[in-house]
Amino acid sequence: MSLFKNLFFKPLSTQLTVTSNNGFHLRPVAQFSALAKSFSCHITATFKDKTVDTKSVSTLLSLSLEQGDTFTLVTKGKKAEIALEKLQILFETLMHHDKEIHQIEKTAYSYEGSVLQGEIISEGIAIASSYKYNVQEIQHKSNMHFKEALQKSIDELEVLHATQKDNDHADIYLAQKELLSSLGEKSHTFAELEQSVEEESNKLLGTKLDSKRSDYQDILQRIKKHLGLEIKVTFPDTPFILLCNDLLPSEIDQLQQTKVAGVVLKETSMNSHTAILLRASGICSLIADTQDLVENETVILDTHAGVIVQDPTSHDLQKAREQLKKDHVQRSHSATKRFEPAVTQTGRHIKVFANAADISTARAAKEEGAEGIGLLRSEFLFKDVKPSLETQQKAYKEIFELFDDITVRTLDVGGDKALPYIQIPAENNPFLGVRGVRLFYTHPELLEEQLHAIFLAAENKRVKIMFPMISSVEEFIQTKSFAQSVAKKYQLDISHLHFGIMIEVPSVLFLLEAFNDVVDFYSIGTNDLTQYLFAIERTHPLLKADALSPAVFSAIEIILNKATKPVSICGELAANKNAIPKLLNLGIETLSVSPKSIAQTKEEIRYV
Ligand code: PEP
Ligand code: MG
């Protein structure tokens, strides 16, 4: 019946381009599929003559979409228009937030022993005995049926995802859950599931998503466990460097309970979930072929240099021990000193603030030693549905209570940032269109409600309110007047609040004298400023502006020379160790960085 009905619907379509250099991989695919499933209409994706159902993680994944690939998304049936729009918005958001894994630069080395080179997953140094992975499978009797084991595994992944929500890698569990649900749905027995897992994972062979095949093995392993299969892995009870072909993502957790000092894998990639979890666990690890390496020999794993030293001399061992000590001192030093102010060699106190997006990142920032919030990206507070005034007020209040100095940015939507409940008409150049503060000309009610909530939450607090994407003085004056009229309408006193702007649009550099008369502060958004200085879209799949270009530093110098109001930096450049000395020399006094970069940023400052 529904198929018959679908014949009368016109198909709608759009083209979507993969911009992340990780490709359209398992985690974003899982989120995309989960949203597609919430619509009853037909939704397909077509790439190179192959059309698949987007509601199944495994089939969508089989398109093996890589950076730069454009596919056609087609929706047909009930609410097809809404489905198309929401999926497009989600896709763009997923691409924007998918972190690129950059290759870690290798340091020089001078070991006397023979050296095996590899690719660095996670930096560090380890001196320990080599140990080859040894697995024993023991089949116990189990009365559990396949469908029950399947459900138990899905529930387990759901719990893992929910309990790790504050961690970057939590989406791995959601992805595995979606994958298992989509493959499990079609299988009646474990053998059937095993066969479809093999078929689907073979489709990824040789593609950029090859390394995600370990997730397929991982979901099988989870079910096998419920069906009575015990996987027995024995680890030494003295420190060891693990050598193996690959590990399943779920095995990293187990590994962390052991005396592991380092890991060398042969068949993984920088983007695999195993590599992501290894990085998150802080275990120094490398990708290298260690097949010819002997077991139970002392080796050095130096993942600063990206090498494993097979037969280290006493001189090599001595050097490695020194580096180990340095790493240890550096880590514990910056971590233990994270609550202390960052003071330069010449005695300047540089304030290190955090960029936060919600209450959990604000709490993490506090725990990491932030002295305030330099940028609250309010657009991420409510990602799915439009929040009520009360919900907004409560969220702001909770965050405001954590710090004395807080800068909250009004909604910065448009360009690469989309919100499902805000409709922006299609534009030829979204980055040059209705973005940031410009949205409020078309949607003033959104700004009114947000400002009202901020004012209520900040009644006793000197919060700073910052407008994004300001390009002219008039724009600022109008927006601030609008804020004042909102306060008047609701009879709220806002005389204690400060109003400032993000410097992201180059025109501001030439208008600073006039801005000085009206704003209370500035914060330089180097991410957007760089994109507009070079006219290179920040999410462009092929082009990349040089974040460390002299042009960027000259722009900052102009701002610091002309501004008579406080200036901070909240773009990514603020945490770049190569940029910090230059920024301090130019006279910057406040840096705002992601919570996890706070301790390290403070430490870099202490050496300037
Ligand atoms: C920036 O543009 O540098 C910035 C901090 O804002 P966002 O990255 O949120 O656009
Ligand atoms: Mg910006």
Short mmCIF file of N, CA and C in Angstrom, two decimals, residues 48-141:
data_model
loop_
_atom_site.label_atom_id
_atom_site.label_comp_id
_atom_site.label_asym_id
_atom_site.label_seq_id
_atom_site.Cartn_x
_atom_site.Cartn_y
_atom_site.Cartn_z
N LYS A 48 27.94 7.34 -8.22
CA LYS A 48 28.52 6.54 -9.32
C LYS A 48 27.61 5.37 -9.72
N ASP A 49 26.40 5.63 -10.10
CA ASP A 49 25.44 4.61 -10.58
C ASP A 49 24.99 3.62 -9.51
N LYS A 50 25.39 3.82 -8.27
CA LYS A 50 24.94 2.88 -7.25
C LYS A 50 23.96 3.61 -6.33
N THR A 51 22.78 3.03 -6.15
CA THR A 51 21.78 3.66 -5.29
C THR A 51 21.52 2.78 -4.08
N VAL A 52 21.57 3.38 -2.89
CA VAL A 52 21.34 2.59 -1.67
C VAL A 52 20.32 3.27 -0.77
N ASP A 53 19.76 2.45 0.11
CA ASP A 53 18.80 2.94 1.10
C ASP A 53 19.59 3.60 2.23
N THR A 54 19.27 4.84 2.56
CA THR A 54 20.06 5.55 3.58
C THR A 54 19.67 5.14 5.00
N LYS A 55 18.58 4.34 5.11
CA LYS A 55 18.15 3.97 6.46
C LYS A 55 18.98 2.82 7.03
N SER A 56 19.82 2.25 6.19
CA SER A 56 20.68 1.17 6.68
C SER A 56 22.13 1.66 6.70
N VAL A 57 22.72 1.61 7.88
CA VAL A 57 24.10 2.08 8.05
C VAL A 57 25.04 1.35 7.10
N SER A 58 24.87 0.03 7.04
CA SER A 58 25.85 -0.74 6.27
C SER A 58 25.76 -0.47 4.77
N THR A 59 24.53 -0.29 4.25
CA THR A 59 24.45 -0.04 2.80
C THR A 59 24.95 1.37 2.46
N LEU A 60 24.61 2.31 3.33
CA LEU A 60 25.07 3.69 3.07
C LEU A 60 26.61 3.73 3.12
N LEU A 61 27.14 3.00 4.06
CA LEU A 61 28.60 2.94 4.22
C LEU A 61 29.26 2.32 2.98
N SER A 62 28.51 1.40 2.33
CA SER A 62 29.12 0.69 1.20
C SER A 62 29.35 1.61 -0.01
N LEU A 63 28.83 2.84 0.03
CA LEU A 63 29.14 3.78 -1.07
C LEU A 63 30.59 4.25 -0.98
N SER A 64 31.20 4.05 0.21
CA SER A 64 32.61 4.42 0.44
C SER A 64 32.89 5.85 0.01
N LEU A 65 32.10 6.78 0.50
CA LEU A 65 32.25 8.18 0.07
C LEU A 65 33.46 8.82 0.72
N GLU A 66 34.30 9.40 -0.09
CA GLU A 66 35.51 10.04 0.41
C GLU A 66 35.45 11.55 0.22
N GLN A 67 36.40 12.24 0.81
CA GLN A 67 36.43 13.71 0.70
C GLN A 67 36.38 14.13 -0.77
N GLY A 68 35.49 15.08 -1.06
CA GLY A 68 35.38 15.58 -2.43
C GLY A 68 34.30 14.88 -3.24
N ASP A 69 33.82 13.69 -2.78
CA ASP A 69 32.78 12.97 -3.51
C ASP A 69 31.43 13.65 -3.31
N THR A 70 30.66 13.73 -4.39
CA THR A 70 29.32 14.33 -4.30
C THR A 70 28.29 13.23 -4.59
N PHE A 71 27.32 13.08 -3.71
CA PHE A 71 26.27 12.08 -3.96
C PHE A 71 24.91 12.77 -4.01
N THR A 72 23.95 12.06 -4.59
CA THR A 72 22.61 12.63 -4.70
C THR A 72 21.71 12.00 -3.65
N LEU A 73 21.09 12.85 -2.87
CA LEU A 73 20.16 12.38 -1.86
C LEU A 73 18.75 12.58 -2.41
N VAL A 74 17.96 11.51 -2.43
CA VAL A 74 16.60 11.61 -2.97
C VAL A 74 15.60 11.20 -1.91
N THR A 75 14.58 12.02 -1.73
CA THR A 75 13.51 11.65 -0.80
C THR A 75 12.21 11.59 -1.60
N LYS A 76 11.36 10.63 -1.27
CA LYS A 76 10.11 10.50 -2.02
C LYS A 76 9.05 9.95 -1.08
N GLY A 77 7.95 10.65 -0.98
CA GLY A 77 6.86 10.18 -0.14
C GLY A 77 6.45 11.24 0.86
N LYS A 78 5.83 10.76 1.93
CA LYS A 78 5.29 11.67 2.96
C LYS A 78 6.41 12.49 3.61
N LYS A 79 6.19 13.76 3.74
CA LYS A 79 7.13 14.69 4.38
C LYS A 79 8.53 14.64 3.73
N ALA A 80 8.56 14.37 2.42
CA ALA A 80 9.86 14.25 1.73
C ALA A 80 10.64 15.55 1.78
N GLU A 81 9.91 16.66 1.72
CA GLU A 81 10.59 17.96 1.69
C GLU A 81 11.31 18.22 3.02
N ILE A 82 10.60 17.94 4.12
CA ILE A 82 11.20 18.16 5.45
C ILE A 82 12.39 17.22 5.62
N ALA A 83 12.19 15.97 5.20
CA ALA A 83 13.27 14.98 5.35
C ALA A 83 14.52 15.44 4.61
N LEU A 84 14.31 15.93 3.38
CA LEU A 84 15.45 16.36 2.57
C LEU A 84 16.19 17.50 3.26
N GLU A 85 15.40 18.45 3.74
CA GLU A 85 16.01 19.63 4.35
C GLU A 85 16.77 19.27 5.63
N LYS A 86 16.10 18.46 6.49
CA LYS A 86 16.74 18.12 7.77
C LYS A 86 18.00 17.28 7.55
N LEU A 87 17.92 16.38 6.58
CA LEU A 87 19.10 15.53 6.33
C LEU A 87 20.25 16.36 5.76
N GLN A 88 19.89 17.32 4.94
CA GLN A 88 20.94 18.19 4.37
C GLN A 88 21.62 19.00 5.49
N ILE A 89 20.80 19.55 6.39
CA ILE A 89 21.34 20.34 7.50
C ILE A 89 22.23 19.46 8.37
N LEU A 90 21.71 18.27 8.70
CA LEU A 90 22.51 17.37 9.56
C LEU A 90 23.82 17.01 8.87
N PHE A 91 23.76 16.70 7.58
CA PHE A 91 24.96 16.30 6.86
C PHE A 91 26.02 17.40 6.93
N GLU A 92 25.56 18.64 6.68
CA GLU A 92 26.52 19.75 6.71
C GLU A 92 27.12 19.94 8.10
N THR A 93 26.27 19.78 9.12
CA THR A 93 26.77 19.92 10.50
C THR A 93 27.77 18.80 10.79
N LEU A 94 27.44 17.58 10.38
CA LEU A 94 28.35 16.45 10.65
C LEU A 94 29.70 16.66 9.96
N MET A 95 29.65 17.15 8.75
CA MET A 95 30.90 17.38 8.02
C MET A 95 31.73 18.45 8.72
N HIS A 96 31.05 19.50 9.17
CA HIS A 96 31.77 20.60 9.82
C HIS A 96 32.45 20.15 11.12
N HIS A 97 31.73 19.30 11.85
CA HIS A 97 32.27 18.93 13.16
C HIS A 97 33.16 17.70 13.15
N ASP A 98 33.30 17.09 11.98
CA ASP A 98 34.14 15.90 11.93
C ASP A 98 35.60 16.34 11.96
N LYS A 99 36.26 15.95 13.03
CA LYS A 99 37.63 16.45 13.21
C LYS A 99 38.60 15.79 12.24
N GLU A 100 39.44 16.61 11.69
CA GLU A 100 40.47 16.05 10.81
C GLU A 100 41.60 15.49 11.67
N ILE A 101 42.09 14.33 11.27
CA ILE A 101 43.23 13.77 12.01
C ILE A 101 44.49 14.19 11.25
N HIS A 102 45.25 15.03 11.87
CA HIS A 102 46.46 15.48 11.21
C HIS A 102 47.61 14.55 11.55
N GLN A 103 48.50 14.37 10.59
CA GLN A 103 49.68 13.56 10.86
C GLN A 103 50.55 14.28 11.87
N ILE A 104 51.06 13.54 12.84
CA ILE A 104 51.90 14.18 13.85
C ILE A 104 53.31 14.30 13.27
N GLU A 105 53.87 15.50 13.42
CA GLU A 105 55.22 15.70 12.88
C GLU A 105 56.24 14.90 13.68
N LYS A 106 57.15 14.23 12.98
CA LYS A 106 58.13 13.39 13.68
C LYS A 106 59.34 14.21 14.09
N THR A 107 59.86 13.93 15.29
CA THR A 107 61.08 14.61 15.70
C THR A 107 62.28 13.81 15.19
N ALA A 108 63.44 14.45 15.16
CA ALA A 108 64.64 13.74 14.68
C ALA A 108 65.09 12.74 15.76
N TYR A 109 65.79 11.68 15.34
CA TYR A 109 66.29 10.71 16.32
C TYR A 109 67.71 10.29 15.95
N SER A 110 68.42 9.74 16.93
CA SER A 110 69.76 9.26 16.61
C SER A 110 70.05 7.99 17.42
N TYR A 111 69.28 6.95 17.16
CA TYR A 111 69.50 5.70 17.88
C TYR A 111 70.59 4.87 17.20
N GLU A 112 71.32 4.10 17.99
CA GLU A 112 72.38 3.25 17.42
C GLU A 112 71.83 1.89 16.98
N GLY A 113 70.83 1.41 17.68
CA GLY A 113 70.22 0.11 17.35
C GLY A 113 69.42 0.20 16.07
N SER A 114 69.00 -0.98 15.53
CA SER A 114 68.26 -0.91 14.26
C SER A 114 66.83 -0.44 14.50
N VAL A 115 66.42 0.38 13.57
CA VAL A 115 65.18 1.13 13.77
C VAL A 115 64.15 0.76 12.72
N LEU A 116 62.89 0.65 13.17
CA LEU A 116 61.77 0.37 12.26
C LEU A 116 60.87 1.61 12.28
N GLN A 117 60.59 2.14 11.11
CA GLN A 117 59.80 3.37 11.07
C GLN A 117 58.31 3.07 11.01
N GLY A 118 57.51 4.02 11.51
CA GLY A 118 56.06 3.84 11.44
C GLY A 118 55.34 5.16 11.43
N GLU A 119 54.01 5.07 11.51
CA GLU A 119 53.18 6.27 11.51
C GLU A 119 52.64 6.48 12.93
N ILE A 120 52.76 7.70 13.42
CA ILE A 120 52.41 7.94 14.83
C ILE A 120 50.90 8.03 15.04
N ILE A 121 50.39 7.21 15.97
CA ILE A 121 48.98 7.34 16.36
C ILE A 121 48.90 8.29 17.55
N SER A 122 49.74 8.01 18.55
CA SER A 122 49.67 8.80 19.78
C SER A 122 51.09 8.94 20.34
N GLU A 123 51.45 10.18 20.71
CA GLU A 123 52.85 10.46 21.07
C GLU A 123 53.24 10.00 22.48
N GLY A 124 54.50 9.62 22.62
CA GLY A 124 55.03 9.23 23.92
C GLY A 124 56.27 8.39 23.74
N ILE A 125 56.72 7.81 24.85
CA ILE A 125 57.90 6.94 24.74
C ILE A 125 57.73 5.78 25.73
N ALA A 126 58.17 4.59 25.31
CA ALA A 126 58.05 3.43 26.20
C ALA A 126 59.29 2.56 26.03
N ILE A 127 59.75 2.03 27.18
CA ILE A 127 60.86 1.07 27.13
C ILE A 127 60.32 -0.15 27.85
N ALA A 128 60.16 -1.23 27.14
CA ALA A 128 59.59 -2.43 27.78
C ALA A 128 59.82 -3.63 26.88
N SER A 129 59.37 -4.77 27.39
CA SER A 129 59.53 -6.01 26.68
C SER A 129 58.47 -6.13 25.58
N SER A 130 58.85 -6.62 24.41
CA SER A 130 57.86 -6.78 23.33
C SER A 130 56.97 -7.98 23.63
N TYR A 131 55.72 -7.85 23.27
CA TYR A 131 54.79 -8.94 23.55
C TYR A 131 53.82 -9.08 22.39
N LYS A 132 53.71 -10.29 21.87
CA LYS A 132 52.80 -10.50 20.74
C LYS A 132 51.44 -10.95 21.24
N TYR A 133 50.42 -10.39 20.61
CA TYR A 133 49.05 -10.61 21.03
C TYR A 133 48.68 -12.09 20.91
N ASN A 134 48.05 -12.59 21.94
CA ASN A 134 47.72 -13.99 22.00
C ASN A 134 46.27 -14.18 22.42
N VAL A 135 45.48 -14.71 21.55
CA VAL A 135 44.06 -14.85 21.91
C VAL A 135 43.67 -16.32 21.91
N GLN A 136 42.89 -16.67 22.90
CA GLN A 136 42.40 -18.04 22.98
C GLN A 136 40.88 -17.96 23.02
N GLU A 137 40.21 -18.71 22.18
CA GLU A 137 38.74 -18.68 22.23
C GLU A 137 38.23 -19.93 22.90
N ILE A 138 37.41 -19.77 23.94
CA ILE A 138 36.86 -20.94 24.64
C ILE A 138 35.34 -20.89 24.53
N GLN A 139 34.77 -21.94 23.98
CA GLN A 139 33.31 -21.96 23.82
C GLN A 139 32.64 -22.61 25.03
N HIS A 140 31.84 -21.82 25.75
CA HIS A 140 31.06 -22.38 26.87
C HIS A 140 29.66 -22.67 26.37
N LYS A 141 28.91 -23.39 27.16
CA LYS A 141 27.53 -23.68 26.76
C LYS A 141 26.68 -22.45 27.10
#
